[in-house]
Coordinates of C-alpha atoms in Angstrom, one line a residue:
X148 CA 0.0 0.0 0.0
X149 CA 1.6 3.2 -1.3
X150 CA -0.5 6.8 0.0
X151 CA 0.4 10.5 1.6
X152 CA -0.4 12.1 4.5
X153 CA 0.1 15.3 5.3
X154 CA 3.0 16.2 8.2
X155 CA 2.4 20.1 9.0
X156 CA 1.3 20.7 5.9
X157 CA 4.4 18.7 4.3
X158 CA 2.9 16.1 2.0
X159 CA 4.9 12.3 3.0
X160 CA 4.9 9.1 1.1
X161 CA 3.5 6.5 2.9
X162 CA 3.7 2.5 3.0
X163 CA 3.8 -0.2 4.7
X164 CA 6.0 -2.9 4.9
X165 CA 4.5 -6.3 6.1
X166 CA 7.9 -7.8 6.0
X167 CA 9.0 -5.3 8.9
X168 CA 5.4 -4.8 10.5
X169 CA 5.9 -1.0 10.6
X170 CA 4.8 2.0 8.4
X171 CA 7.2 4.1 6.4
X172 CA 7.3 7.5 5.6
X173 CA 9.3 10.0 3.3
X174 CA 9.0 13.5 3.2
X175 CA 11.2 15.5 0.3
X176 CA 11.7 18.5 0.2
X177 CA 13.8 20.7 -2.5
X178 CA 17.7 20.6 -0.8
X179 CA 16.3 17.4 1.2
X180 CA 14.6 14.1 2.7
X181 CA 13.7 12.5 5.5
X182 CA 12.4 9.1 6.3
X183 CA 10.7 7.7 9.6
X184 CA 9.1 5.1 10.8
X185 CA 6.1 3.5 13.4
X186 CA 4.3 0.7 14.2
X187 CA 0.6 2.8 13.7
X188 CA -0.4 5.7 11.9
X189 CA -0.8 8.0 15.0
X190 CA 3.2 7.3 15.7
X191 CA 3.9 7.5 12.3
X192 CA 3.0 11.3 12.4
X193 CA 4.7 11.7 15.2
X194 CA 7.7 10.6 14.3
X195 CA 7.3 12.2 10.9
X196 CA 6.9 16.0 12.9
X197 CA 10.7 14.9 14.1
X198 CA 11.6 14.2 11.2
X199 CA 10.3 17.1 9.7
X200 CA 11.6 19.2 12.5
X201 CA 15.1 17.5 12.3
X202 CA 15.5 18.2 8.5
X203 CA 14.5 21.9 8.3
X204 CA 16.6 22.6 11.1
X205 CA 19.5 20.6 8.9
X206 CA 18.5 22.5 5.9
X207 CA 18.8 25.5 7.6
X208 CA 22.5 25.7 8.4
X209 CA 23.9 24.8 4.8

């Protein structure tokens, strides 16, 4: 299963992988991308505001 979500207001990829049990998420943006992952939807967003979070702060001092 292949979808998006939105992570604050930051369209991600989404899938999940039945091999690992968990749901993946990828969010690209022009100088960068970040993946994250979670075993449920609500963790998955979670993780992907990190993420989010993590890579515009990375982007930020280039």
């Amino acid at each position: 299963m292949i979808d998006s979500i939105e992570i604050d207001g930051v369209p991600a990829v989404v899938h999940f992988d039945a091999g690992a049990g968990l749901f993946r998420g990828e969010i690209t943006l022009p100088r960068g991308s970040a993946d994250f992952f979670a075993p449920d939807l609500p963790s998955l967003r979670e993780e992907g505001r990190v993420s989010l979070r993590v890579l515009r702060e990375a982007l930020a001092r280039l």
